[in-house]
C-alpha positions in Angstrom: -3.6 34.2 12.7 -5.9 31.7 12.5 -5.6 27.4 12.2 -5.9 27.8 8.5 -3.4 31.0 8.1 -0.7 28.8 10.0 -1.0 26.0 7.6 -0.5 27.8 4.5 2.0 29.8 6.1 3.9 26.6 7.0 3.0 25.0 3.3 5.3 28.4 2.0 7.7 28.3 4.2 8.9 24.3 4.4 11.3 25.4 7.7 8.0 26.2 9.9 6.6 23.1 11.2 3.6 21.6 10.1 0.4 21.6 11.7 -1.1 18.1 11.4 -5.3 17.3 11.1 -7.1 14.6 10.2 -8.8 14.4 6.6 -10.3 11.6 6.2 -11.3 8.0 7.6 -12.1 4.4 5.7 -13.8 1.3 7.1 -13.5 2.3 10.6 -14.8 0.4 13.1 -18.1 1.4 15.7 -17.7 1.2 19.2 -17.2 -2.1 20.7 -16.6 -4.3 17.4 -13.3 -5.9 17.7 -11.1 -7.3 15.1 -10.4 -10.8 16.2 -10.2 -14.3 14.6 -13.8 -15.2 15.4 -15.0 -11.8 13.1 -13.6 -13.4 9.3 -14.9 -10.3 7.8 -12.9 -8.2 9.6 -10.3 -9.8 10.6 -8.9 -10.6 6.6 -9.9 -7.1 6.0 -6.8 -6.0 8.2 -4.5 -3.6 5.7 -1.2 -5.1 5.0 0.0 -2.6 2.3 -0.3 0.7 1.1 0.7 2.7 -1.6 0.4 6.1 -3.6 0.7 6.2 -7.2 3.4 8.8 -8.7 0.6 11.3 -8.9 -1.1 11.3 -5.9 -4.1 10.8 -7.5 -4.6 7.4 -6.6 -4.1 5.0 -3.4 -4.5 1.7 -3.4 -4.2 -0.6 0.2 -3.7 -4.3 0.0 -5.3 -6.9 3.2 -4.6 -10.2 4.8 -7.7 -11.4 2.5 -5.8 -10.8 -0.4 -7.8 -8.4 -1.4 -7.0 -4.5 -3.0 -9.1 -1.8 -2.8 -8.3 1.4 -4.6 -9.2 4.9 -4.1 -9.4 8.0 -6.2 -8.8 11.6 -5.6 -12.0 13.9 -5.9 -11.3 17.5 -4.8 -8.9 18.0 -7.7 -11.1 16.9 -10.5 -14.3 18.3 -8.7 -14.0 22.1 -8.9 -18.0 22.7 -10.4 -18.9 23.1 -6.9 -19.5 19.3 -6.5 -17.2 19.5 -3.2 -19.4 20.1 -0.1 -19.4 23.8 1.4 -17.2 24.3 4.6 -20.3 24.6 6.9 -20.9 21.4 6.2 -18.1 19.3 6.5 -16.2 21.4 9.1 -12.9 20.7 7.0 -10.7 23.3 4.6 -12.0 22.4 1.4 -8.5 22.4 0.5 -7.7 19.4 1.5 -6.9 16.7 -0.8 -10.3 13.9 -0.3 -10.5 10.8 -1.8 -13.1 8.0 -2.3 -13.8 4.2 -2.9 -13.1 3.6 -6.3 -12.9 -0.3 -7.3 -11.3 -3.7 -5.1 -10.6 -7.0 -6.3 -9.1 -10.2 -4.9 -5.5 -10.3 -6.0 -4.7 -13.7 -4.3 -6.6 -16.8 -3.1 -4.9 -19.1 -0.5 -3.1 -21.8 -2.2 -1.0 -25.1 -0.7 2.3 -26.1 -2.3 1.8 -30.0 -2.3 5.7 -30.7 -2.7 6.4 -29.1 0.3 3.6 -29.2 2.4 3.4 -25.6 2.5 0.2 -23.4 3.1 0.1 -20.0 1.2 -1.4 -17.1 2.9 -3.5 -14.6 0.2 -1.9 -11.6 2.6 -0.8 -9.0 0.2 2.6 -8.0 1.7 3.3 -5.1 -1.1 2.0 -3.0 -3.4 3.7 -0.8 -6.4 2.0 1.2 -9.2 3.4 0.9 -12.6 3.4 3.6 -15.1 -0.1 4.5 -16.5 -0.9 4.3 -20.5 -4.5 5.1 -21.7 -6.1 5.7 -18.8 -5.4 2.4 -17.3 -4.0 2.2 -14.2 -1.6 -0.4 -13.9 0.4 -2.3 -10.7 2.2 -5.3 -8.9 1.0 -6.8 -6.0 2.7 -9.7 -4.3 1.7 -12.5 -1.3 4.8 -14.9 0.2 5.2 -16.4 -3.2 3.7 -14.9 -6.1 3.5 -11.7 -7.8 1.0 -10.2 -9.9 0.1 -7.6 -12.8 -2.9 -5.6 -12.8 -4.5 -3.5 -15.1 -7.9 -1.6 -14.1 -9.7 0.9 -17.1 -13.0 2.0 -16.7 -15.5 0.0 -19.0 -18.6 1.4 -20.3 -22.1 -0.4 -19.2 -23.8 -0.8 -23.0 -27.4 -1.4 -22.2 -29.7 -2.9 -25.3 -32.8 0.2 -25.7 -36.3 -1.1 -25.9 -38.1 -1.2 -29.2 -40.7 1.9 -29.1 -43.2 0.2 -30.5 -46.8 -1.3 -28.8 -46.0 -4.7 -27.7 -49.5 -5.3 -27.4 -50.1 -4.6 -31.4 -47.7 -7.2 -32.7 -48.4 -10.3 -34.0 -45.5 -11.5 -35.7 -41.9 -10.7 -36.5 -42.5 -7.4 -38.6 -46.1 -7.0 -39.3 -48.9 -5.7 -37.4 -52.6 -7.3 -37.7 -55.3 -5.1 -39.3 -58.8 -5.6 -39.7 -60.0 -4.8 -43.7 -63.7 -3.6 -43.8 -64.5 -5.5 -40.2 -63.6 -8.8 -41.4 -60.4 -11.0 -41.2 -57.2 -9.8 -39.9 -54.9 -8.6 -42.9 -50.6 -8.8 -42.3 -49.4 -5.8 -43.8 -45.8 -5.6 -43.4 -44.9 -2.7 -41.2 -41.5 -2.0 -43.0 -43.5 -0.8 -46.3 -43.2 3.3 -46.7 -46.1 4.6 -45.2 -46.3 2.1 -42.5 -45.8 2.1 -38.8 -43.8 5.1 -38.5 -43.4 4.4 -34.8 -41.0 1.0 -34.7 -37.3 1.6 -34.5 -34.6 -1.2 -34.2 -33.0 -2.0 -30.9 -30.1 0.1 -30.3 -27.2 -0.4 -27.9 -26.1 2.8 -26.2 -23.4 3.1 -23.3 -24.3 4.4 -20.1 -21.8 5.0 -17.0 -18.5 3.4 -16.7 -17.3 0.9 -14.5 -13.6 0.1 -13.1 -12.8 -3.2 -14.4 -9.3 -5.2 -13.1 -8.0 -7.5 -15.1 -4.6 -9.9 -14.2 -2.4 -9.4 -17.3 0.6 -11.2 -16.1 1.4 -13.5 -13.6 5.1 -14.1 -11.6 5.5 -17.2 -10.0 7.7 -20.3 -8.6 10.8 -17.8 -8.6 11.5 -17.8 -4.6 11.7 -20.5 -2.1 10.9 -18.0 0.6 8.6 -15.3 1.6 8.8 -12.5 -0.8 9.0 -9.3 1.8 9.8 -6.4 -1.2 9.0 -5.5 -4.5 10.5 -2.4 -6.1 9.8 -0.7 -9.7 12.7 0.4 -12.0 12.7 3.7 -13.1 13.3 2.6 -16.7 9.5 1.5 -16.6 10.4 -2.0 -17.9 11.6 -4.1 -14.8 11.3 -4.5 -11.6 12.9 -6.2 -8.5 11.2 -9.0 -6.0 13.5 -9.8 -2.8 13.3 -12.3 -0.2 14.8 -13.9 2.4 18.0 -14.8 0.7 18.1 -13.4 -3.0 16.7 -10.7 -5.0 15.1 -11.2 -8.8 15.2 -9.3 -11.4 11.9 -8.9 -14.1 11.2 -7.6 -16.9 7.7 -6.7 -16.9 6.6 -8.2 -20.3 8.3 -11.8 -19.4 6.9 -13.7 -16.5 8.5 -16.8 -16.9 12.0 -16.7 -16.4 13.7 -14.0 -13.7 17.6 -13.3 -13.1 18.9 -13.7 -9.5 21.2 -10.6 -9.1 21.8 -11.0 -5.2 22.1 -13.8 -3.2 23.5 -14.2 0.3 22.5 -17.5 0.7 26.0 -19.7 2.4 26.9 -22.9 1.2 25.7 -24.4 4.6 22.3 -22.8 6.1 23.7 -23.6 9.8 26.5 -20.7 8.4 23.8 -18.4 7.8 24.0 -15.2 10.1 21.8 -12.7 8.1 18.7 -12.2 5.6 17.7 -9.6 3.3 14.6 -7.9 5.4 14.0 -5.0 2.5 15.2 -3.8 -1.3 14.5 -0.8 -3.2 15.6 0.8 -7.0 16.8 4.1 -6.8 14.7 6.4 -8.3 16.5 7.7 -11.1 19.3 5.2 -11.9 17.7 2.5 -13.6 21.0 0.5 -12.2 21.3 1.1 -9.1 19.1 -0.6 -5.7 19.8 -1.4 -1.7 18.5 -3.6 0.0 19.1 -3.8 3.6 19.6 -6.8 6.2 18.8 -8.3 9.6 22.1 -7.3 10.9 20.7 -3.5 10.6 23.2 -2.7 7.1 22.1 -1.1 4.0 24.2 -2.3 0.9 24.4 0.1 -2.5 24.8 -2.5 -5.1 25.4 -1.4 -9.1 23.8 -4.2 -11.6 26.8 -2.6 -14.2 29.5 -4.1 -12.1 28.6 -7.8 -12.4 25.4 -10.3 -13.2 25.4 -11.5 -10.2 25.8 -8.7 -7.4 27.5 -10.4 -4.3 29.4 -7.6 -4.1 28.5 -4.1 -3.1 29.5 -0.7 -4.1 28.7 0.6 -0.9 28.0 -0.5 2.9 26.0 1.4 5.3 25.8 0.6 9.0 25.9 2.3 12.6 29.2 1.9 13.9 29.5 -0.7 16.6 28.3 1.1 19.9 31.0 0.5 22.9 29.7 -1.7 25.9 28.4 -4.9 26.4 26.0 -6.3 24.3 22.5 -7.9 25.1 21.0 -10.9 23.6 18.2 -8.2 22.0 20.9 -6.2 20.3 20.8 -8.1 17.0 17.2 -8.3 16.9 16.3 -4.2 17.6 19.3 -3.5 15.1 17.3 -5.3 12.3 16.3 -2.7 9.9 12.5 -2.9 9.0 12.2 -1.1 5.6 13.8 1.3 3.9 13.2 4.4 1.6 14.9 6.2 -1.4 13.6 10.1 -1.2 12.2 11.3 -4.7 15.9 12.8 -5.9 17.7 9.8 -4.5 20.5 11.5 -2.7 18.7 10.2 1.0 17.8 7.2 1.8 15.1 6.5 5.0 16.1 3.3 7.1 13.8 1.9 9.9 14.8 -0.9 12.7 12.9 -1.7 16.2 13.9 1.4 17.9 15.0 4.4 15.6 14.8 5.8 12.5 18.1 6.8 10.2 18.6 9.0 7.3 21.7 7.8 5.1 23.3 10.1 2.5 24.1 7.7 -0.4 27.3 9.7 -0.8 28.9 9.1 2.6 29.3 5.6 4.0 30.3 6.4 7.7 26.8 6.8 9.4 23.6 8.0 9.4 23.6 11.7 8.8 20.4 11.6 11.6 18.6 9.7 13.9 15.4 10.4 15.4 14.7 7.7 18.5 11.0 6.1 17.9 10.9 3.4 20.3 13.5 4.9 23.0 11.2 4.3 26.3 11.1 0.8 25.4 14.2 0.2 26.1 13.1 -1.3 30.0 10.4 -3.7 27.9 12.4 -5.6 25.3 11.9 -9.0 27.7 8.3 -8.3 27.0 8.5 -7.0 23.9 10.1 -11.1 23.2 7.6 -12.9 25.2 4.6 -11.3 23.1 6.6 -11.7 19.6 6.3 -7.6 19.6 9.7 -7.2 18.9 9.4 -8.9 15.7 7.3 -6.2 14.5 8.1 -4.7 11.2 7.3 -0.8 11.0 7.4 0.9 7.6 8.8 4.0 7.2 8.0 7.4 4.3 9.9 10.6 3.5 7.7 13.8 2.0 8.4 14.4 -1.5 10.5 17.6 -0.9 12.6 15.5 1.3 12.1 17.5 4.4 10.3 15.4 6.5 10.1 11.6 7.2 6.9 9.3 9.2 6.6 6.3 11.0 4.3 4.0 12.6 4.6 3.1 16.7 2.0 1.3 19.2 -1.7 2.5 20.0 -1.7 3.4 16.6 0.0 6.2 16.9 2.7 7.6 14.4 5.7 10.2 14.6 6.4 13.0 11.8 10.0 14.3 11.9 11.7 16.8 10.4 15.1 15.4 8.8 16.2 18.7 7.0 19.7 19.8 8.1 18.8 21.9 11.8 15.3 20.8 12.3 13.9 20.0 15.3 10.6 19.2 13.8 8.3 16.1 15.5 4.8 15.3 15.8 3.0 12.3 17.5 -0.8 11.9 16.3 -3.2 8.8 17.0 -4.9 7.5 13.9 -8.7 6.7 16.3 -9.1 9.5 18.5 -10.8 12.3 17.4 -14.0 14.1 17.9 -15.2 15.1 14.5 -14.5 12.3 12.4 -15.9 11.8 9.1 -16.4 7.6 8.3 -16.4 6.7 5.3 -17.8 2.9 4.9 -15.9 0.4 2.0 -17.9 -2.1 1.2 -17.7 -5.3 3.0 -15.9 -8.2 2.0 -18.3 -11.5 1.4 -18.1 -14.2 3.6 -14.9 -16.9 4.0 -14.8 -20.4 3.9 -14.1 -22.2 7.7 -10.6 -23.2 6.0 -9.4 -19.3 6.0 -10.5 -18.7 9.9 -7.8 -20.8 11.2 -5.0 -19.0 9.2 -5.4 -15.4 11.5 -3.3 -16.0 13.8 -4.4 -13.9 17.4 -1.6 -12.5 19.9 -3.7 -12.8 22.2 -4.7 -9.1 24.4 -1.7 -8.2 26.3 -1.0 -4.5 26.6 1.8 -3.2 29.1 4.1 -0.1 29.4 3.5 3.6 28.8 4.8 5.6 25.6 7.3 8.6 25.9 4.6 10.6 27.1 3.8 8.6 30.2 0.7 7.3 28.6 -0.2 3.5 28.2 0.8 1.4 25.8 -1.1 -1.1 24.2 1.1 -3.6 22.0 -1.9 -5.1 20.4 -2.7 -1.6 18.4 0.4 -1.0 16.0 0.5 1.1 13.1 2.7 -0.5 10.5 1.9 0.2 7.4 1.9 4.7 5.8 2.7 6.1 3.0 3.7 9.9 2.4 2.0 11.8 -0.6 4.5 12.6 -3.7 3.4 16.0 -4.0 1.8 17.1 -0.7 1.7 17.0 3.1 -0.3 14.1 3.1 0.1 10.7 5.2 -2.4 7.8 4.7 -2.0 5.1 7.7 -3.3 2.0 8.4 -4.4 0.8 11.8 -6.6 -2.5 11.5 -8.5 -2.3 9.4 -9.4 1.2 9.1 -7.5 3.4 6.6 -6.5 7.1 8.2 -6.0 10.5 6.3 -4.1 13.3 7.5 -3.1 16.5 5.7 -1.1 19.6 6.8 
């Protein structure tokens, strides 16, 4: 059995494990260019978000330039024989391909005056709204403000040229004629049995164009960094969460919000957590979580109260016996977390492991795969560099069977989370030999002002990964998302978007 027999053999049967390749590659970087604060263009370019729409059919990554770029799928719509053949790309032609479809710059830097506060254009989240008319629609939020996009495809119209002999006319409508060798004669060319050759211009469309349009825009409703944003399944609101409270929109109103959680004390010196990530359950338009520094995950219901201080259920690790170290609180912070498509799970993910929560029992995790265990020896150093702050995303498949997440030197871990499995992959998202690159246009050119907002940590790499091999903290994979329907990851690692397919 060959490399493509296993795969579809693992595709029907979802217990075998998958055997993961790489698709696809996006803005990748050549040998020896580095992304650093001296290189503007790349270093904004660096992906902060990504996101599949509920089809799969679309992607759309978000950067520290405030910039989105979307993709589109191609090897579903393109079955004429479009698609190249297999001698020539070296890849199944089964695997789902996508290309560069539009970008535009969804936030600017901006500087609050009243508070002396600069605004990064960093998009920290992307969600895609529901589709009507063949528009594609989504959110997109910086620190502070959120947006609504719509992108449709325009038609070019292009004015036709008037077939007529330039070179003959003389004035608007008539055409000069000689009458038995002597003075020119007007005759008006409109006259039956004139020029039968003049036509009037006429405006005909030629080949569409993406166009993205802001239709909405949500601002001045948190005093601190947004860090989620989360679509209700009702198609009509959605959820923006920061530090210390979560908002609730309705999609059609953008100035005025209602605060539904809010953990912030009466005195700030009280304050002992923060809300780090929220999410809407899938299919209950009234239901979210949102999870906290202090590494718990709280089910709230919005039918209970207006305002949601309490919760409807509380999920944390029971305490561990033993002394505790001053890095406990920080490793325990959970990250980001994940509703799977039937809602019953729900994917958490802190510093050092990843959890999967059933939404029906409260006492622990139901599993918990170690990510970051070999670490353990390196959390001073992990501290010193700012590492440890590091927030990793986290994805589960659409079936539920399997969940991702990102790690250092760009690698990421698949693992299977289905009752029994002892499913895991590690794969690197740079290494390997038949890579296809696929440019993305480049952004223009910065003003001096936006250089000295990268912040660089500098090129400190220590400590080896599980597999004995070394570790390089500047190279982190953060940012993946799973595709709804398929065995698909897209990652992000710099600026280069990475495909992989099983």
């Amino acid at each position: 059995m060959n490399g493509d027999d296993e795969a579809v053999a693992a595709s029907a049967d979802p217990s075998l494990p998958l055997d993961w390749r790489f698709s696809q590659v996006f803005g990748e970087r050549s040998a020896g260019e580095e992304v650093q604060e001296a290189g503007v263009s790349s270093a904004v370019d660096i992906i902060s978000a990504i996101e599949f729409d509920h089809s799969g059919d679309h992607l759309a990554t978000g950067d520290r330039g405030g910039r989105v770029v979307l993709f589109e799928r191609t090897d579903a719509k393109n079955s004429s024989g479009a698609r190249r053949d297999l001698e020539e790309t070296d890849y199944p032609l089964r695997h789902p391909e996508f290309r560069y479809k539009t970008e535009f710059q969804s936030h600017d830097p901006e500087f609050d005056y009243l508070k002396s506060l600069e605004i990064e254009e960093k998009i920290n989240k992307i969600r895609w709204c529901q589709t009507a008319n063949g528009a594609l629609f989504l959110l997109s939020t910086n620190d502070k403000t959120i947006k609504f996009w719509k992108v449709q495809d325009k038609k070019i119209k292009k004015i036709c040229d008037i077939n007529s002999d330039p070179s003959r006319a003389v004035g608007n409508g008539t055409i000069a004629t000689s009458v038995n060798g002597g003075v020119p004669e007007a005759n008006n060319s409109f006259i039956p049995g004139g020029i039968s050759s003049l036509r009037l211009p006429v405006v005909t469309s030629h080949e569409s164009s993406p166009v993205a349009r802001c239709r909405r825009v949500y601002s001045h409703a948190h005093d601190y960094h947004i860090n989620s944003i989360s679509n209700n399944s009702d198609g009509e609101t959605f959820i923006s969460a920061d530090d210390l409270r979560i908002n609730l929109w309705n999609l059609e109103i953008s100035n005025q919000s209602f605060n539904i959680v809010d953990v912030k004390p009466a005195k700030m010196e009280d304050l002992s957590e923060v809300i780090t990530s929220a999410e809407f359950h899938p299919t209950h338009c009234n239901m979210l979580a949102y999870s906290s520094s202090k590494g718990s995950i709280r089910l709230i219901d919005l039918r209970q109260s207006a305002l949601c201080d309490s919760h409807s259920k509380l999920f944390e690790e029971p305490e561990a016996a033993g002394p505790k170290s001053f890095f406990t609180e920080i490793i325990a912070s959970v990250s980001d977390i994940k509703f799977a498509k039937e809602g019953r799970y729900l994917l958490s993910r802190d510093y050092m492991t990843l959890k999967l929560w059933d939404i029906n029992m409260d006492s622990g995790p139901v599993a918990t795969f170690q990510v970051h265990e070999y670490l353990k020896p390196k959390l001073c150093d992990l501290y010193e560099n700012d590492s440890i702050f590091d927030k990793f995303e986290c994805c589960i498949s659409g079936n539920g069977l399997r969940a991702a997440t990102g790690s250092y030197s760009n690698l990421f871990r698949v693992f299977g989370v289905s009752p029994g499995s002892t499913e895991t992959a590690t794969l690197e998202a740079s290494r390997n030999p038949t890579r296809r690159h696929i440019p993305i246009p480049s952004r223009p050119s910065r003003a001096l002002s936006s250089i000295t907002r990268v912040v660089s940590r500098g090129s400190e790499s220590s400590g080896v990964d599980g597999n004995s091999n070394a570790l390089d903290y500047t190279t982190k994979l953060l940012h993946l998302a799973w595709h709804p329907n398929e065995n698909s990851i897209a990652c992000a690692a710099a600026n280069s978007l990475y495909m992989y397919y099983a």
